Short mmCIF file of C-alpha atoms and ligand atoms in Angstrom, two decimals:
data_model
loop_
_atom_site.label_atom_id
_atom_site.label_comp_id
_atom_site.label_asym_id
_atom_site.label_seq_id
_atom_site.Cartn_x
_atom_site.Cartn_y
_atom_site.Cartn_z
CA MET A 1 62.69 -54.75 34.31
CA VAL A 2 63.43 -53.55 30.51
CA PRO A 3 65.71 -50.55 30.78
CA SER A 4 64.16 -47.55 30.49
CA ASN A 5 63.77 -45.45 26.89
CA GLN A 6 63.50 -48.85 25.60
CA TRP A 7 60.59 -48.97 23.56
CA ILE A 8 58.51 -52.43 23.23
CA LYS A 9 56.07 -53.47 20.19
CA ILE A 10 52.83 -54.80 21.26
CA LYS A 11 50.10 -56.45 19.20
CA ALA A 12 46.52 -56.38 20.70
CA PRO A 13 43.66 -58.91 19.41
CA ALA A 14 40.22 -58.37 18.41
CA THR A 15 37.73 -60.02 20.70
CA VAL A 16 34.46 -61.36 20.52
CA ALA A 17 32.48 -60.72 23.40
CA ASN A 18 29.04 -62.51 24.77
CA MET A 19 29.55 -65.40 21.84
CA VAL A 20 25.80 -65.35 21.74
CA CYS A 21 24.11 -66.71 24.50
CA GLY A 22 26.72 -65.66 26.85
CA PHE A 23 26.11 -61.85 27.62
CA ASP A 24 29.01 -59.88 29.49
CA ILE A 25 31.00 -63.51 30.37
CA LEU A 26 31.65 -65.60 27.50
CA GLY A 27 34.05 -63.94 24.91
CA PHE A 28 36.98 -65.39 22.33
CA ALA A 29 39.76 -63.54 20.82
CA VAL A 30 40.63 -63.42 16.76
CA ASN A 31 43.86 -63.57 14.85
CA ASP A 32 42.38 -60.55 13.13
CA PRO A 33 41.82 -57.15 13.27
CA TYR A 34 44.54 -56.34 15.93
CA ASP A 35 45.69 -53.26 17.11
CA GLU A 36 49.40 -52.05 17.33
CA MET A 37 51.02 -49.93 20.00
CA GLU A 38 54.74 -49.10 21.08
CA MET A 39 55.23 -48.15 25.07
CA ARG A 40 58.20 -47.61 26.89
CA TRP A 41 58.77 -45.77 30.57
CA VAL A 42 60.97 -43.05 31.09
CA ALA A 43 62.31 -41.60 34.45
CA ARG A 44 59.33 -38.78 35.53
CA THR A 45 59.59 -35.43 37.73
CA GLU A 46 56.96 -34.44 40.24
CA GLN A 47 55.49 -32.04 37.76
CA GLU A 48 54.94 -34.12 34.95
CA PRO A 49 52.24 -36.75 34.23
CA SER A 50 52.85 -40.13 34.66
CA ILE A 51 50.89 -41.50 31.10
CA VAL A 52 51.08 -39.51 27.81
CA ILE A 53 49.36 -41.25 24.86
CA ILE A 54 50.27 -40.58 21.01
CA ASN A 55 47.53 -41.57 18.92
CA LEU A 56 49.36 -42.67 15.37
CA ASP A 57 45.61 -43.34 13.66
CA GLU A 58 42.89 -41.05 12.41
CA TYR A 59 40.37 -41.52 15.09
CA ASN A 60 41.05 -38.75 17.31
CA LEU A 61 40.82 -40.60 20.45
CA PRO A 62 41.09 -38.45 23.37
CA THR A 63 44.68 -38.38 24.73
CA GLU A 64 44.12 -37.44 28.63
CA PRO A 65 44.93 -40.56 30.18
CA GLU A 66 41.79 -40.34 32.10
CA LYS A 67 39.02 -40.09 29.31
CA ASN A 68 41.57 -42.58 27.23
CA VAL A 69 40.41 -46.04 27.99
CA ALA A 70 44.64 -47.33 27.53
CA GLY A 71 45.35 -44.39 30.15
CA ALA A 72 42.30 -45.38 32.54
CA ALA A 73 43.66 -48.69 32.54
CA LEU A 74 47.45 -47.85 32.85
CA LEU A 75 46.10 -45.37 36.11
CA ALA A 76 44.84 -48.91 37.89
CA LEU A 77 47.76 -50.09 37.24
CA LEU A 78 49.81 -47.68 38.76
CA GLU A 79 47.76 -47.21 41.63
CA GLU A 80 48.90 -50.59 42.54
CA TYR A 81 52.56 -49.96 41.60
CA ASP A 82 54.96 -48.74 44.50
CA LYS A 83 56.93 -46.35 42.82
CA THR A 84 55.98 -42.97 41.42
CA ASN A 85 58.75 -41.65 39.46
CA ILE A 86 57.93 -43.46 36.30
CA LYS A 87 56.29 -42.33 33.36
CA PHE A 88 54.37 -44.56 30.33
CA GLU A 89 54.88 -43.23 26.86
CA VAL A 90 52.19 -45.16 24.63
CA LYS A 91 51.79 -45.04 21.06
CA ILE A 92 48.56 -46.65 19.82
CA ASN A 93 47.98 -47.35 16.33
CA LYS A 94 44.19 -48.55 16.20
CA ARG A 95 43.58 -50.66 13.49
CA ILE A 96 40.39 -51.99 15.11
CA LYS A 97 37.64 -49.52 14.28
CA PRO A 98 36.34 -47.88 17.56
CA GLY A 99 32.52 -48.86 17.93
CA SER A 100 32.58 -51.61 15.43
CA GLY A 101 31.74 -54.34 18.44
CA VAL A 102 34.80 -56.59 18.55
CA GLY A 103 36.49 -55.19 21.41
CA SER A 104 38.11 -52.22 20.03
CA SER A 105 38.63 -50.34 23.54
CA ALA A 106 39.75 -53.76 24.92
CA ALA A 107 42.46 -53.83 22.93
CA SER A 108 43.65 -50.52 23.63
CA SER A 109 43.08 -51.19 27.54
CA ALA A 110 44.67 -54.80 27.71
CA GLY A 111 47.63 -53.87 25.46
CA ALA A 112 48.91 -51.09 27.68
CA VAL A 113 48.70 -53.10 30.74
CA VAL A 114 50.52 -56.38 29.55
CA GLY A 115 52.74 -53.95 27.98
CA ALA A 116 53.17 -52.07 31.13
CA ASN A 117 53.56 -55.24 33.43
CA TYR A 118 56.28 -56.25 30.52
CA LEU A 119 58.13 -53.08 30.89
CA LEU A 120 57.91 -53.41 34.74
CA GLY A 121 59.26 -57.20 35.06
CA ASN A 122 55.91 -59.12 35.07
CA ILE A 123 55.13 -58.14 38.29
CA PHE A 124 51.30 -58.37 38.22
CA SER A 125 48.76 -61.65 37.45
CA LYS A 126 46.69 -61.99 34.44
CA ASP A 127 43.90 -61.70 36.64
CA ASP A 128 45.10 -58.17 38.19
CA LEU A 129 45.44 -57.24 34.64
CA VAL A 130 41.98 -57.79 33.54
CA ARG A 131 41.25 -55.89 36.60
CA PHE A 132 43.57 -52.79 35.66
CA ALA A 133 41.96 -53.20 31.90
CA MET A 134 38.24 -52.93 33.24
CA ASN A 135 38.68 -49.50 33.73
CA GLY A 136 39.28 -48.75 30.41
CA GLU A 137 35.96 -50.68 29.52
CA LYS A 138 34.33 -48.24 32.07
CA VAL A 139 35.29 -45.43 30.66
CA ALA A 140 34.46 -46.67 27.15
CA SER A 141 30.94 -47.78 27.76
CA GLY A 142 30.12 -46.84 31.55
CA VAL A 143 30.30 -50.35 33.17
CA LYS A 144 33.34 -52.75 34.11
CA HIS A 145 32.49 -55.70 32.09
CA ALA A 146 35.50 -58.17 31.26
CA ASP A 147 34.09 -61.00 28.59
CA ASN A 148 36.11 -58.76 25.48
CA ILE A 149 39.61 -57.87 28.07
CA ALA A 150 39.91 -61.41 29.34
CA PRO A 151 40.23 -63.09 26.20
CA CYS A 152 42.27 -60.40 24.64
CA ILE A 153 44.91 -61.18 27.61
CA PHE A 154 44.25 -64.92 27.66
CA GLY A 155 43.84 -65.63 24.69
CA GLY A 156 41.66 -68.03 23.47
CA VAL A 157 37.80 -68.76 24.70
CA THR A 158 37.13 -67.04 28.44
CA LEU A 159 34.75 -67.53 30.65
CA VAL A 160 34.18 -64.83 33.46
CA ARG A 161 32.31 -67.12 36.28
CA SER A 162 32.47 -63.79 38.76
CA ILE A 163 33.23 -60.13 38.17
CA PHE A 164 33.55 -59.02 41.60
CA PRO A 165 35.67 -61.22 42.80
CA LEU A 166 37.17 -61.72 39.51
CA GLU A 167 37.21 -65.27 38.38
CA ILE A 168 38.44 -65.61 34.63
CA VAL A 169 37.70 -69.52 33.08
CA THR A 170 39.95 -70.59 30.31
CA LEU A 171 38.23 -72.77 27.84
CA PRO A 172 39.44 -74.89 25.36
CA SER A 173 37.89 -75.44 21.64
CA PRO A 174 37.97 -77.21 18.78
CA GLU A 175 39.57 -75.82 15.64
CA LEU A 176 36.99 -73.13 14.80
CA PHE A 177 36.81 -70.81 11.82
CA VAL A 178 35.57 -67.23 12.27
CA THR A 179 33.55 -64.99 9.69
CA ILE A 180 32.85 -61.39 10.98
CA VAL A 181 31.41 -58.52 9.14
CA HIS A 182 31.16 -54.98 9.93
CA PRO A 183 28.39 -52.96 8.29
CA GLN A 184 29.84 -49.27 8.68
CA ILE A 185 27.42 -48.01 11.07
CA GLU A 186 28.31 -46.90 14.82
CA VAL A 187 26.19 -48.53 17.37
CA ARG A 188 27.59 -47.37 20.68
CA THR A 189 27.77 -49.98 23.82
CA ALA A 190 26.48 -47.51 25.97
CA ASP A 191 23.57 -47.18 23.96
CA ALA A 192 23.11 -51.07 22.71
CA ARG A 193 22.78 -51.30 26.91
CA SER A 194 20.84 -49.17 27.69
CA ILE A 195 18.11 -50.49 25.56
CA LEU A 196 18.03 -54.01 27.56
CA ARG A 197 15.23 -54.65 29.75
CA GLN A 198 16.47 -55.07 33.13
CA LYS A 199 14.34 -58.09 33.86
CA VAL A 200 14.13 -61.47 32.44
CA LEU A 201 11.37 -64.18 32.17
CA LEU A 202 12.20 -67.32 34.04
CA LYS A 203 11.41 -69.51 30.97
CA ASP A 204 13.84 -67.79 28.79
CA ALA A 205 16.38 -67.94 31.70
CA ILE A 206 16.16 -71.42 31.61
CA LYS A 207 16.55 -71.66 27.98
CA GLN A 208 19.34 -69.10 27.73
CA TRP A 209 21.33 -71.27 30.90
CA GLY A 210 20.84 -74.38 28.99
CA ASN A 211 22.18 -73.08 26.17
CA ILE A 212 25.65 -71.50 27.77
CA ALA A 213 26.15 -74.40 29.42
CA GLY A 214 25.27 -76.37 26.26
CA LEU A 215 28.11 -74.14 24.38
CA VAL A 216 30.68 -74.67 27.24
CA ALA A 217 29.85 -78.55 27.14
CA GLY A 218 30.32 -78.42 23.21
CA LEU A 219 33.40 -76.75 23.33
CA MET A 220 35.02 -78.99 25.50
CA LYS A 221 34.06 -82.20 23.79
CA SER A 222 34.75 -80.65 20.07
CA ASP A 223 31.07 -81.30 19.86
CA TYR A 224 30.66 -79.02 16.66
CA ASP A 225 26.70 -79.94 16.62
CA LEU A 226 26.26 -79.03 20.25
CA ILE A 227 28.20 -75.73 19.73
CA GLY A 228 26.02 -74.62 16.43
CA ARG A 229 22.68 -75.72 18.52
CA SER A 230 23.75 -73.72 21.66
CA LEU A 231 24.83 -70.32 19.63
CA GLU A 232 21.01 -68.68 20.33
CA ASP A 233 20.40 -66.35 22.34
CA VAL A 234 16.53 -65.47 23.66
CA ILE A 235 17.55 -62.21 25.69
CA ILE A 236 19.75 -59.98 24.37
CA GLU A 237 19.78 -60.48 20.59
CA PRO A 238 15.93 -59.78 20.07
CA VAL A 239 16.12 -56.41 21.41
CA ARG A 240 19.69 -55.38 20.07
CA SER A 241 19.18 -57.11 16.65
CA ILE A 242 16.83 -53.96 15.52
CA LEU A 243 19.65 -51.96 15.71
CA ILE A 244 21.14 -53.82 13.10
CA PRO A 245 20.28 -53.79 9.08
CA GLY A 246 19.44 -57.16 7.57
CA PHE A 247 20.20 -59.01 10.62
CA ASP A 248 17.83 -61.77 10.81
CA ALA A 249 18.41 -62.40 6.71
CA LEU A 250 21.98 -62.43 7.11
CA LYS A 251 21.93 -65.03 10.02
CA LEU A 252 19.73 -67.33 7.71
CA SER A 253 21.94 -66.99 4.83
CA CYS A 254 25.09 -67.73 6.66
CA LYS A 255 23.51 -70.68 8.18
CA GLN A 256 22.24 -71.84 4.95
CA ALA A 257 26.12 -71.67 3.85
CA GLY A 258 27.06 -74.15 6.27
CA ALA A 259 27.73 -71.63 9.30
CA LEU A 260 27.68 -73.75 12.57
CA GLY A 261 25.64 -70.50 13.90
CA GLY A 262 26.80 -66.89 15.36
CA GLY A 263 24.75 -63.31 15.76
CA ILE A 264 25.70 -60.08 17.27
CA SER A 265 29.85 -59.54 18.36
CA GLY A 266 29.58 -58.02 21.27
CA SER A 267 27.30 -55.23 21.11
CA GLY A 268 27.41 -55.14 17.37
CA PRO A 269 27.33 -53.77 14.84
CA SER A 270 29.49 -56.33 13.85
CA ILE A 271 28.27 -59.99 12.95
CA PHE A 272 30.53 -63.01 13.41
CA MET A 273 29.80 -66.48 12.43
CA LEU A 274 31.37 -69.54 13.38
CA SER A 275 32.46 -72.26 10.81
CA LYS A 276 33.93 -76.06 10.84
CA THR A 277 36.00 -75.42 7.94
CA ASP A 278 37.94 -72.32 6.14
CA GLU A 279 35.86 -73.09 2.80
CA ILE A 280 32.50 -72.55 4.70
CA ALA A 281 33.55 -69.64 6.69
CA LYS A 282 34.98 -67.98 3.03
CA ALA A 283 31.16 -69.52 1.67
CA VAL A 284 29.75 -67.25 4.63
CA GLU A 285 31.89 -64.21 3.99
CA LYS A 286 30.57 -64.34 0.33
CA GLU A 287 26.73 -64.40 2.00
CA MET A 288 27.38 -61.44 4.31
CA HIS A 289 28.71 -59.53 0.72
CA GLU A 290 26.05 -60.06 -0.92
CA LEU A 291 22.98 -59.30 1.62
CA TYR A 292 25.12 -56.29 2.28
CA ALA A 293 26.31 -54.97 -1.07
CA GLY A 294 22.42 -55.78 -2.09
CA MET A 295 21.54 -53.47 0.48
CA ASN A 296 24.37 -50.95 -0.62
CA LEU A 297 25.77 -50.87 2.84
CA PRO A 298 29.02 -50.24 3.07
CA HIS A 299 31.13 -53.17 4.84
CA HIS A 300 34.21 -54.84 5.87
CA THR A 301 34.94 -58.64 6.38
CA TYR A 302 37.14 -60.86 7.97
CA VAL A 303 37.99 -64.62 8.07
CA THR A 304 39.93 -65.55 10.66
CA THR A 305 40.59 -68.09 13.69
CA ILE A 306 40.63 -67.93 17.26
CA ASN A 307 43.80 -66.37 18.68
CA GLN A 308 45.20 -68.51 21.37
CA LYS A 309 47.74 -66.00 22.76
CA GLY A 310 46.14 -62.96 23.69
CA VAL A 311 48.40 -59.48 23.75
CA GLU A 312 51.53 -60.11 22.46
CA ILE A 313 54.82 -58.62 23.19
CA LEU A 314 56.23 -58.31 19.60
CA ALA A 315 59.52 -57.21 19.65
CA ASP A 316 61.58 -56.81 22.82
CA PHE A 317 63.78 -53.35 21.68
CA ILE A 318 62.98 -51.14 18.75
N1 HSE B 1 29.16 -57.87 27.34
C1 HSE B 1 29.11 -56.51 26.22
C2 HSE B 1 28.24 -55.89 25.83
C3 HSE B 1 30.39 -56.34 25.28
O1 HSE B 1 27.58 -57.02 25.05
O2 HSE B 1 27.31 -54.78 26.07
C4 HSE B 1 30.25 -55.19 25.08
O3 HSE B 1 31.39 -55.26 23.87
#
């Protein structure tokens, strides 16, 4: 266990959930952007709260533990911890904009529980940490989903084979370059979920599970063409893409620039594309810039790679 009062620094990566065809089950972590956090534990008297959250950014997110995604995740962890005389202090500097669709809430929840576990001497497994952090996702979107949390904690590409009981499968991947564009509009995950149809046609389901299996096989066999062909979503994207300006045109021009494929990142509004080389990923970024500049739509882009480490403890003591 790390001695009380000693601060640790945490780096929590952004994540791309769904990976186009794998709604709520597939996701991967990226090296940029990421959140920074600091955390320590101190002795607690009975009257004191067990979690104190301090925001270091401009987003004014709630600091009451029950309403804060990191707080909710930590409360779940503390419920399974046998001592009650400790208090976590958490400073959060969000560099991943909330509501951007690249796992901002997951980064805070996952970062907090990985940090707490480190402070407590790594007593919980990664699966336990995913379970705790899902409580943060419930605060953010009303639903416990793990497709951002799992890659954030494990790194790389992950498959949520089952959520209750939790079973996470880590997947290998060949070298892939990721281009992300974040148009500066807000799409709330809860809204983007509420518009989805609750029933799917069997013919669509067959296509979708063919693509999911194809994508997983493509990742495992390092078959770039199979990965590209499998990045197709016939169930969620047709409904959600109407929330994202220029979606179809952007996807088409990115593919023409050489991207393997891509689609909505999580529940949007960010869009991601996968490419075989850094050069192609940069050409894809240029297409994104040109399209959104032409529409006078402010946006941010990232060219990055898959993060294989997940949440990291950066410095032992600061
Ligand atoms: N799988 C979730 C969704 C991810 O698409 O609603 C949200 O980030």
